[in-house]
Coordinates of C-alpha atoms in Angstrom, one line a residue:
H156 CA 0.0 0.0 0.0
D157 CA 1.4 3.4 -1.1
E158 CA 1.0 5.9 1.8
K159 CA 1.2 9.0 -0.4
T160 CA -1.0 8.0 -3.2
K161 CA -3.3 5.8 -1.2
T162 CA -3.2 3.1 -3.9
V163 CA -2.3 -0.6 -3.8
V164 CA 0.7 -1.8 -5.9
L165 CA -0.3 -5.0 -7.6
E166 CA 2.7 -6.1 -9.5
P167 CA 6.0 -4.6 -10.6
Y168 CA 6.3 -4.1 -14.4
L169 CA 9.7 -4.7 -15.9
T170 CA 10.7 -2.9 -19.1
E171 CA 13.8 -2.3 -21.2
Q172 CA 15.7 0.8 -20.2
W173 CA 18.4 3.0 -21.6
Y174 CA 21.6 3.3 -19.6
L175 CA 24.6 5.6 -19.9
D176 CA 28.1 4.8 -18.8
V177 CA 29.0 7.9 -16.9
K178 CA 32.3 6.9 -15.3
P179 CA 34.4 8.9 -17.8
L180 CA 32.2 12.0 -17.2
A181 CA 32.4 11.5 -13.4
E182 CA 36.2 11.5 -13.4
K183 CA 36.3 14.9 -15.0
A184 CA 33.7 16.3 -12.6
L185 CA 35.7 14.9 -9.6
K186 CA 38.9 16.5 -10.8
A187 CA 37.2 19.9 -11.3
V188 CA 36.3 20.2 -7.6
E189 CA 39.5 18.5 -6.4
D190 CA 41.7 21.1 -8.2
G191 CA 39.5 24.1 -7.1
R192 CA 37.9 25.1 -10.4
T193 CA 34.5 24.7 -8.6
R194 CA 34.1 24.9 -4.8
F195 CA 31.3 24.1 -2.4
V196 CA 30.1 26.5 0.3
P197 CA 30.0 25.2 3.0
E198 CA 33.0 23.1 2.1
N199 CA 31.8 19.9 3.9
W200 CA 29.1 19.4 1.2
A201 CA 31.9 18.5 -1.3
N202 CA 32.1 15.2 0.6
V203 CA 28.6 14.3 -0.6
Y204 CA 29.6 15.1 -4.1
F205 CA 32.8 13.1 -3.9
H206 CA 31.1 10.0 -2.3
W207 CA 28.5 9.8 -5.1
L208 CA 30.9 10.3 -8.0
K209 CA 33.5 7.9 -6.7
N210 CA 30.9 5.2 -6.3
I211 CA 29.0 6.0 -9.5
Q212 CA 27.2 3.3 -11.5
P213 CA 25.7 3.5 -15.1
W214 CA 22.7 5.7 -15.1
C215 CA 19.2 4.6 -16.1
I216 CA 18.3 7.7 -18.2
S217 CA 14.9 6.6 -19.7
R218 CA 11.5 7.2 -18.3
Q219 CA 8.0 6.1 -19.4
L220 CA 6.3 9.4 -19.2
W221 CA 4.2 11.6 -21.5
W222 CA 6.5 14.6 -21.2
G223 CA 10.2 15.4 -21.5
H224 CA 12.9 15.1 -24.1
Q225 CA 12.2 12.0 -26.2
I226 CA 15.1 9.5 -26.4
P227 CA 17.0 10.1 -29.6
A228 CA 16.9 6.5 -30.7
W229 CA 15.2 5.0 -33.8
Y230 CA 14.5 1.3 -34.6
G231 CA 14.6 -0.5 -37.9
P232 CA 12.2 -3.4 -38.8
D233 CA 14.7 -5.9 -37.5
G234 CA 15.3 -4.1 -34.2
T235 CA 18.5 -2.4 -35.2
I236 CA 19.0 0.7 -33.1
F237 CA 20.2 4.0 -34.5
V238 CA 21.1 6.7 -31.9
Q239 CA 21.6 10.1 -33.5
E240 CA 21.0 13.8 -32.8
S241 CA 18.1 13.9 -35.2
E242 CA 15.7 11.7 -37.2
A243 CA 17.4 12.7 -40.5
A244 CA 20.8 11.6 -39.1
A245 CA 19.3 8.4 -37.9
L246 CA 17.7 7.8 -41.3
Q247 CA 21.0 8.4 -43.1
E248 CA 22.7 5.9 -40.8
A249 CA 19.9 3.4 -41.5
V250 CA 20.3 3.7 -45.2
L251 CA 24.0 3.0 -44.9
H252 CA 23.3 0.0 -42.7
Y253 CA 20.7 -1.7 -44.8
S254 CA 22.6 -1.0 -48.0
E255 CA 24.9 -3.7 -46.8
F256 CA 22.1 -6.3 -47.2
G257 CA 22.1 -5.7 -51.0
E258 CA 19.6 -8.3 -52.4
G259 CA 19.6 -10.0 -49.0
Y260 CA 16.4 -10.3 -46.9
V261 CA 15.8 -7.6 -44.3
P262 CA 14.1 -9.2 -41.2
G263 CA 10.8 -7.5 -40.4
A264 CA 10.7 -5.6 -43.7
E265 CA 9.7 -8.5 -45.8
M266 CA 11.8 -7.3 -48.7
T267 CA 15.4 -7.1 -49.8
G268 CA 17.8 -4.6 -48.3
E269 CA 18.0 -2.8 -51.6
A270 CA 14.2 -2.4 -51.8
Y271 CA 13.9 -1.3 -48.2
V272 CA 16.6 1.3 -48.7
Q273 CA 14.8 2.7 -51.7
E274 CA 11.6 3.0 -49.6
L275 CA 13.5 4.7 -46.8
E276 CA 14.9 7.2 -49.3
E277 CA 11.5 7.8 -50.8
G278 CA 9.9 8.3 -47.5
I279 CA 7.5 5.3 -47.9
A280 CA 9.1 3.3 -45.1
H281 CA 9.9 4.8 -41.7
L282 CA 12.0 4.2 -38.7
T283 CA 10.2 3.8 -35.3
R284 CA 11.3 6.2 -32.6
D285 CA 11.7 5.0 -29.0
P286 CA 8.7 6.2 -27.0
D287 CA 10.6 6.7 -23.8
V288 CA 11.8 10.2 -22.7
L289 CA 15.0 11.2 -20.9
D290 CA 15.1 11.3 -17.2
T291 CA 14.2 14.9 -16.0
W292 CA 17.6 15.3 -14.2
F293 CA 19.4 14.2 -17.3
S294 CA 17.7 16.9 -19.3
S295 CA 18.1 19.4 -16.5
A296 CA 21.9 18.8 -16.6
L297 CA 22.0 20.8 -19.8
W298 CA 20.5 23.9 -18.1
P299 CA 23.6 26.1 -17.7
F300 CA 24.2 26.1 -21.5
S301 CA 21.1 24.9 -23.2
T302 CA 19.2 28.0 -21.9
L303 CA 21.8 30.2 -23.6
G304 CA 21.2 28.9 -27.2
W305 CA 23.5 25.9 -27.2
P306 CA 24.5 24.1 -29.4
D307 CA 24.6 27.4 -31.4
A308 CA 27.5 29.7 -30.6
T309 CA 25.2 32.5 -29.4
P310 CA 26.4 35.8 -27.9
E311 CA 24.6 34.9 -24.7
L312 CA 26.4 31.6 -24.5
K313 CA 29.8 33.3 -24.9
R314 CA 29.0 36.0 -22.3
Y315 CA 27.2 34.0 -19.6
Y316 CA 28.9 30.6 -19.6
P317 CA 30.1 29.7 -17.2
T318 CA 27.8 31.2 -14.6
S319 CA 29.1 32.3 -11.3
V320 CA 27.3 30.9 -8.2
L321 CA 24.8 28.1 -8.2
I322 CA 22.5 28.2 -5.1
T323 CA 20.7 25.0 -4.4
G324 CA 19.7 22.5 -1.7
F325 CA 21.9 19.7 -0.4
D326 CA 19.4 17.0 -1.4
I327 CA 20.0 17.4 -5.1
I328 CA 23.8 17.6 -5.1
F329 CA 24.0 14.3 -6.9
F330 CA 20.7 14.6 -8.7
W331 CA 21.5 17.9 -10.4
V332 CA 24.8 19.6 -9.4
A333 CA 27.0 16.6 -10.3
R334 CA 25.1 16.1 -13.5
M335 CA 25.5 19.7 -14.6
M336 CA 29.2 19.5 -13.8
M337 CA 29.6 16.4 -16.0
M338 CA 27.5 17.8 -18.9
G339 CA 29.2 21.2 -18.8
L340 CA 32.7 19.7 -18.9
H341 CA 31.7 17.3 -21.6
F342 CA 29.9 19.7 -24.0
M343 CA 31.5 23.0 -23.1
D344 CA 34.9 21.8 -21.9
E345 CA 34.6 24.1 -18.9
V346 CA 32.8 23.9 -15.5
P347 CA 29.3 25.5 -15.5
F348 CA 29.9 27.5 -12.3
H349 CA 32.8 28.3 -10.0
T350 CA 30.9 28.1 -6.7
V351 CA 28.1 25.9 -5.4
F352 CA 26.3 27.5 -2.4
I353 CA 24.3 24.9 -0.5
H354 CA 21.4 26.3 1.5
T355 CA 19.7 24.3 4.2
R356 CA 16.2 22.9 4.3
V357 CA 13.2 25.2 4.4
L358 CA 11.0 24.1 7.3
D359 CA 7.6 25.3 8.5
E360 CA 7.3 27.9 11.2
K361 CA 7.6 25.2 14.0
G362 CA 10.7 23.7 12.5
V363 CA 9.0 20.7 11.0
K364 CA 9.9 19.4 7.5
M365 CA 7.2 20.3 5.0
S366 CA 5.1 17.4 3.9
K367 CA 1.9 17.0 1.8
T368 CA 0.9 14.2 4.1
K369 CA 1.2 16.4 7.2
G370 CA -0.5 19.3 5.5
N371 CA 2.1 21.8 6.6
V372 CA 3.4 22.9 3.1
V373 CA 3.8 26.7 2.9
D374 CA 2.8 27.9 -0.6
P375 CA 5.0 30.9 -1.5
L376 CA 2.4 32.3 -3.8
D377 CA -0.1 32.5 -0.9
L378 CA 2.6 34.4 1.1
I379 CA 3.3 36.7 -1.8
D380 CA -0.4 37.5 -2.3
Q381 CA -0.7 38.3 1.4
Y382 CA 2.6 40.1 2.2
G383 CA 4.3 40.8 -1.1
A384 CA 7.2 39.2 -2.9
D385 CA 9.8 41.6 -1.3
A386 CA 8.8 40.5 2.2
L387 CA 9.1 36.8 1.3
R388 CA 12.5 37.3 -0.4
F389 CA 13.8 39.2 2.5
T390 CA 12.5 36.6 5.0
L391 CA 14.3 33.9 3.0
A392 CA 17.5 35.9 2.9
L393 CA 17.4 36.5 6.7
A394 CA 16.9 32.8 7.3
A395 CA 19.6 31.6 4.9
G396 CA 22.3 31.0 7.4
Q397 CA 25.0 28.5 6.5
G398 CA 24.5 25.2 8.2
R399 CA 21.1 26.1 9.7
D400 CA 17.6 25.0 8.7
M401 CA 15.4 27.9 7.9
R402 CA 11.9 28.3 9.2
I403 CA 9.3 30.0 7.1
G404 CA 5.7 30.9 7.9
P405 CA 3.2 33.7 7.8
S406 CA 4.3 35.4 11.0
R407 CA 7.9 35.6 9.9
V408 CA 7.0 37.1 6.5
E409 CA 4.7 39.6 8.2
V410 CA 7.6 41.0 10.2
N411 CA 9.4 41.8 7.0
R412 CA 6.2 43.2 5.3
N413 CA 6.3 45.7 8.3
F414 CA 9.9 46.4 7.5
A415 CA 9.0 47.2 3.9
T416 CA 6.3 49.6 5.3
K417 CA 8.9 51.2 7.6
L418 CA 11.1 51.8 4.6
W419 CA 8.3 53.3 2.6
N420 CA 7.3 55.6 5.5
A421 CA 10.9 56.7 5.9
A422 CA 11.2 57.6 2.3
R423 CA 7.8 59.5 2.6
F424 CA 9.1 61.4 5.6
C425 CA 12.2 62.4 3.7
E426 CA 10.1 63.6 0.8
M427 CA 7.8 65.7 3.1
N428 CA 10.9 67.4 4.5
E429 CA 12.3 68.2 1.0
C430 CA 15.2 65.8 1.2
V431 CA 16.1 65.8 -2.5
T432 CA 19.0 64.0 -4.1
K433 CA 21.8 66.5 -5.0
A434 CA 24.1 65.5 -7.8
D435 CA 26.9 67.6 -6.4
F436 CA 26.5 66.4 -2.8
D437 CA 29.8 65.2 -1.2
P438 CA 29.2 63.2 2.0
A439 CA 32.9 63.7 2.9
T440 CA 32.3 67.5 3.4
V441 CA 29.4 67.5 5.9
S442 CA 30.0 69.7 8.9
L443 CA 27.2 68.8 11.4
T444 CA 28.1 66.2 14.0
L445 CA 24.8 64.4 13.2
N446 CA 25.5 64.2 9.5
K447 CA 29.2 63.1 10.1
W448 CA 27.8 60.3 12.2
I449 CA 25.3 59.1 9.7
V450 CA 27.8 59.2 6.8
G451 CA 30.1 57.0 8.9
E452 CA 27.3 54.6 9.8
T453 CA 26.3 54.4 6.1
R454 CA 29.9 53.6 5.2
A455 CA 30.1 50.9 7.8
A456 CA 26.7 49.4 6.7
A457 CA 27.8 49.3 3.1
A458 CA 31.0 47.5 4.1
D459 CA 29.1 45.0 6.3
V460 CA 26.5 44.2 3.6
T461 CA 29.2 44.0 0.8
G462 CA 31.5 41.8 2.9
A463 CA 28.7 39.4 3.8
L464 CA 27.5 39.1 0.2
E465 CA 31.0 38.4 -1.1
A466 CA 31.3 35.7 1.6
L467 CA 27.9 34.2 0.6
R468 CA 26.6 34.9 4.1
F469 CA 23.2 36.2 2.8
N470 CA 21.6 36.2 6.2
E471 CA 24.3 38.4 7.6
A472 CA 24.0 40.7 4.6
A473 CA 20.3 41.0 5.0
G474 CA 20.6 41.4 8.8
A475 CA 23.1 44.2 8.4
A476 CA 20.9 46.1 6.0
Y477 CA 17.9 45.5 8.3
H478 CA 19.7 46.8 11.4
F479 CA 21.0 49.9 9.6
V480 CA 17.6 50.9 8.0
W481 CA 15.4 50.2 11.1
D482 CA 17.7 50.8 14.1
V483 CA 20.0 53.5 12.8
F484 CA 18.4 55.5 10.0
C485 CA 14.7 55.3 11.0
D486 CA 14.8 55.0 14.8
W487 CA 17.7 57.5 15.4
Y488 CA 18.9 59.6 12.5
L489 CA 15.4 60.7 11.3
E490 CA 14.4 61.5 14.9
F491 CA 17.6 63.5 15.5
A492 CA 17.0 65.3 12.2
K493 CA 13.5 66.5 13.1
P494 CA 14.6 69.5 15.2
V495 CA 16.9 70.5 12.4
F496 CA 14.1 70.3 9.8
N497 CA 11.9 72.3 12.1
G498 CA 14.6 74.8 13.1
S499 CA 15.7 78.2 11.7
D500 CA 19.3 77.3 10.7
E501 CA 18.9 77.2 6.9
A502 CA 22.5 76.0 6.3
A503 CA 22.1 73.1 8.8
K504 CA 18.7 72.3 7.2
A505 CA 20.0 72.2 3.7
E506 CA 23.0 70.0 4.6
T507 CA 20.7 67.6 6.6
R508 CA 18.2 67.4 3.7
A509 CA 20.9 66.5 1.3
A510 CA 22.6 64.0 3.6
A511 CA 19.2 62.3 4.4
A512 CA 18.5 62.0 0.6
W513 CA 22.0 60.5 0.0
V514 CA 21.6 58.0 2.8
R515 CA 18.2 57.0 1.5
D516 CA 19.7 56.4 -2.0
Q517 CA 22.4 54.2 -0.5
I518 CA 19.8 52.2 1.4
L519 CA 17.7 51.6 -1.7
T520 CA 20.8 50.3 -3.5
L521 CA 21.9 48.1 -0.6
L522 CA 18.4 46.6 -0.2
H523 CA 17.8 46.1 -4.0
P524 CA 19.2 42.6 -4.2
F525 CA 16.8 41.5 -1.5
M526 CA 13.8 43.7 -2.1
P527 CA 13.9 44.7 -5.8
F528 CA 10.3 45.8 -6.3
I529 CA 9.8 48.4 -3.5
T530 CA 13.3 49.7 -3.9
E531 CA 12.9 50.3 -7.6
E532 CA 9.6 52.0 -7.1
L533 CA 11.0 54.3 -4.4
W534 CA 14.0 55.0 -6.6
A535 CA 11.7 56.4 -9.2
R536 CA 9.2 58.1 -6.9
T537 CA 11.7 59.9 -4.8
A538 CA 13.1 61.7 -7.9
E539 CA 9.8 62.7 -9.5
H540 CA 9.7 66.3 -8.3
A541 CA 13.4 66.7 -9.0
G542 CA 13.4 65.2 -12.5
P543 CA 13.7 61.6 -13.5
R544 CA 16.7 59.4 -12.5
E545 CA 19.3 58.9 -15.1
H546 CA 18.8 55.2 -15.0
L547 CA 17.0 52.4 -13.2
L548 CA 18.1 51.3 -9.8
I549 CA 19.1 47.9 -11.1
Q550 CA 21.6 49.6 -13.4
S551 CA 23.1 51.7 -10.7
A552 CA 26.6 51.1 -9.3
W553 CA 27.0 49.2 -6.0
P554 CA 27.9 51.6 -3.2
S555 CA 31.7 51.9 -2.7
L556 CA 32.2 54.1 0.3
W557 CA 35.6 53.0 1.5
S558 CA 37.1 56.4 0.8
L559 CA 34.7 58.3 3.1
P560 CA 36.3 59.5 6.3
E561 CA 35.6 57.9 9.7
D562 CA 34.8 60.6 12.3
K563 CA 35.3 58.8 15.6
A564 CA 34.4 61.9 17.6
A565 CA 31.1 62.3 15.9
H566 CA 30.4 58.5 16.3
D567 CA 31.2 58.6 20.0
E568 CA 29.1 61.7 20.6
M569 CA 26.0 60.4 18.8
Q570 CA 26.4 56.9 20.3
W571 CA 26.5 58.6 23.8
V572 CA 23.2 60.3 23.0
I573 CA 21.7 57.0 21.9
D574 CA 22.9 55.1 25.0
L575 CA 21.5 57.8 27.3
V576 CA 18.1 57.9 25.6
S577 CA 18.0 54.1 25.5
G578 CA 18.9 53.8 29.1
I579 CA 16.2 56.2 30.2
R580 CA 13.6 54.5 28.0
S581 CA 14.6 51.1 29.4
I582 CA 14.1 52.3 33.0
R583 CA 10.8 53.9 32.2
S584 CA 9.6 50.6 30.7
E585 CA 11.0 48.4 33.5
M586 CA 9.6 50.6 36.2
N587 CA 6.2 51.0 34.7
V588 CA 6.6 54.8 34.4
P589 CA 3.5 56.1 32.6
P590 CA 4.2 57.3 29.1
S591 CA 2.7 60.7 29.8
A592 CA 4.9 61.4 32.8
K593 CA 7.8 63.7 32.2
I594 CA 10.7 63.1 34.6
Q595 CA 13.9 64.7 35.7
L596 CA 17.5 63.6 34.7
V597 CA 20.6 64.3 36.8
L598 CA 24.0 63.4 35.5
K599 CA 26.4 63.0 38.4
D600 CA 30.2 63.2 38.0
A601 CA 29.9 64.4 34.4
N602 CA 33.1 65.8 32.9
A603 CA 33.3 68.8 30.7
E604 CA 32.8 66.8 27.5
T605 CA 29.7 65.0 28.9
A606 CA 28.3 68.3 30.1
R607 CA 28.8 69.8 26.6
R608 CA 27.1 66.8 24.9
L609 CA 24.1 67.1 27.2
Q610 CA 23.9 70.9 26.6
T611 CA 24.2 70.4 22.8
H612 CA 21.6 67.7 22.5
R613 CA 19.4 68.7 25.4
D614 CA 16.3 69.3 23.3
V615 CA 16.4 66.1 21.3
I616 CA 17.2 64.0 24.4
A617 CA 14.3 65.6 26.3
T618 CA 11.9 64.9 23.5
L619 CA 13.0 61.3 22.9
A620 CA 13.2 60.4 26.6
R621 CA 10.2 62.5 27.7
L622 CA 12.2 64.6 30.2
A623 CA 11.0 67.7 32.0
D624 CA 14.6 68.7 32.7
A625 CA 18.2 67.5 32.4
R626 CA 21.1 68.9 34.5
T627 CA 24.6 68.0 35.6
D628 CA 24.7 69.8 38.9
G629 CA 23.5 69.0 42.4
A630 CA 23.2 65.8 44.5
L631 CA 21.4 62.7 43.5
P632 CA 17.8 62.9 44.8
Q633 CA 16.4 60.2 47.0
G634 CA 14.3 57.5 45.3
S635 CA 16.2 57.5 42.1
A636 CA 16.7 54.8 39.5
Q637 CA 20.3 54.9 38.3
F638 CA 22.5 53.6 35.5
V639 CA 26.1 54.3 34.5
I640 CA 26.9 56.0 31.2
G641 CA 30.5 56.7 30.5
E642 CA 32.2 58.2 33.6
A643 CA 28.9 59.6 34.9
V644 CA 25.9 58.2 36.7
A645 CA 22.5 59.0 35.3
A646 CA 19.8 59.3 38.0
L647 CA 16.1 59.5 37.4
P648 CA 14.1 60.7 40.5
L649 CA 10.9 58.6 40.3
G650 CA 9.7 58.9 43.9
D651 CA 6.9 61.1 42.9
V652 CA 5.9 58.9 40.0
I653 CA 6.1 55.3 41.3
D654 CA 6.1 53.5 44.7
F655 CA 9.6 52.1 45.0
A656 CA 8.8 49.5 47.6
K657 CA 5.8 48.2 45.6
E658 CA 7.8 48.3 42.4
R659 CA 10.7 46.3 43.9
A660 CA 8.2 43.7 45.2
R661 CA 6.6 43.4 41.8
L662 CA 10.0 43.0 40.0
E663 CA 11.2 40.4 42.6
K664 CA 8.0 38.4 42.2
E665 CA 8.4 38.5 38.4
L666 CA 12.1 37.5 38.7
K667 CA 11.2 34.5 40.9
K668 CA 8.6 33.4 38.3
A669 CA 11.1 33.6 35.5
N670 CA 13.7 31.7 37.5
D671 CA 11.2 29.0 38.2
E672 CA 10.5 28.7 34.5
I673 CA 14.2 28.4 33.8
A674 CA 14.5 25.6 36.4
R675 CA 11.5 23.8 34.8
F676 CA 13.0 23.9 31.3
D677 CA 16.5 22.9 32.7
A678 CA 14.9 19.8 34.4
K679 CA 13.1 18.8 31.2
L680 CA 16.1 19.2 29.0
A681 CA 18.3 17.3 31.5
N682 CA 15.9 14.4 31.4
E683 CA 17.6 11.8 29.1
Q684 CA 14.3 9.9 28.5
F685 CA 12.5 13.1 27.4
V686 CA 15.4 14.2 25.1
S687 CA 15.7 10.8 23.5
R688 CA 12.0 10.6 22.7
A689 CA 11.0 14.1 21.9
P690 CA 11.0 15.3 18.2
E691 CA 13.8 17.8 17.3
E692 CA 11.2 20.5 16.8
V693 CA 9.9 20.1 20.3
L694 CA 13.4 20.2 21.8
A695 CA 14.2 23.4 19.7
E696 CA 11.0 25.0 21.0
Q697 CA 11.9 24.1 24.7
R698 CA 15.4 25.6 24.2
E699 CA 13.9 28.8 22.7
K700 CA 11.5 29.2 25.6
R701 CA 14.3 28.6 28.1
A702 CA 16.4 31.3 26.4
D703 CA 13.4 33.7 26.5
A704 CA 13.0 33.1 30.2
A705 CA 16.7 33.7 30.8
A706 CA 16.6 37.0 28.9
L707 CA 13.6 38.1 30.9
A708 CA 15.3 37.2 34.2
A709 CA 18.4 39.2 33.2
R710 CA 16.2 42.3 32.4
L711 CA 14.4 42.0 35.7
S712 CA 17.6 41.6 37.7
E713 CA 18.9 44.7 35.9
A714 CA 15.8 46.6 36.8
I715 CA 16.0 45.7 40.4
K716 CA 19.7 46.9 40.4
H717 CA 18.5 50.2 38.9
L718 CA 16.4 50.8 42.0
G719 CA 19.6 51.6 43.9

């Protein structure tokens, strides 16, 4: 009984098959990887390739199907087989073959060889073609060059063969990769690609292998209809870590749909604040600390994305782009830029507008390989009021920002502002300070540079951290939540906002609950009987929950420490 088709197999049916002796082809394919003309990433997958090719047997290349490339073999009336590239070539070979019969009898033709040859030449008699078709993988092995016009010497074949990187799954290394290597070396006398990148399995959201029987197959077209192709592409890129299975499901794709929305809204914000691309803008000449900082961050992001792509670490490339766009450009730079856009300093406003437009353009370029549709659309839309772009985004040069200066002073200053605001926000969240409450900030032991930074960025810090005031003088007030920033201590007097004793009791109760959860997961994962019997996806889920509980405990411990 066949479990998948729900049918009963009655009796095997034996048929004649076509086989190909591939050992000579396999030897060439082995050597090409051994001498480094083609490499596997990760390298360990080359062992699968080697094992199969070193133990190769003749291939059965025929299939009894209604579709596919028909076997190029024709039969004469006596069963003689003529294997040729075309029916005309087979017919020519048959004429030569049966001419040898002369007046002799041709078995199956019921006539002399001479008469049969005459009928073949006149088209009265015919050869019978084998009804089988080539194995799908055998045909697919021709893909690197047959799609480029081979066997004709087309311009496309000359330009694009060999290809560069083949990205595929580990389960078809011997089905497809090895076959393409053999066929490419045989017909083109050159490897079809210099690198084979092996991605891991795509699992469902719970880490279970997709199966029609289980009913957990994720249809990419459904995800595209719901969240867009860009969101799905970016999700796959983020999950494509070397040596890791990737989990894909609606909730993961939805996160990256939200990222696409964030990108669109950031571009819209820039547009509303008249951030227009300037052809003569030189990011190396900006004067504001804010803009020096974002130029340096853009340079670093471009280096991270480029380096990861060149190393075929697509998840790291996508992650670097995500972090820069969401965490740096949207969450911090645009927020820092708002007071400049709303201020009266026209020179600062003009520079920040040009810098923001430049960073936006770099972002669109860096994201284009992952999210081609929204980036191409934004590339066109953000230039409409300033005249059309000179070319499509896909034709643009990849960002090369190595020559831009690194301004450590600007980086350190803006990072200090980010750390201060983040620290205040963290305490507000941990201590359940109402969002509407504006609180005080006192920086104790601040040196001259820290005091200058606070004075320079006082307004934006107050806005982002919801402060009523910020100062560097005076003693620390009683009932303050504290944290260290640089050489100074940041104190937030919260005695008038929250009940410290009650808040400490709440946090300690939550910490005990989190520690109990950790102990429960530890006991379960230390149980050899449970670990040996539980499916891998269940174990992975337990480990994730344990990690979440540990992270929560760490945050609660830190919050209790902040109570002083």
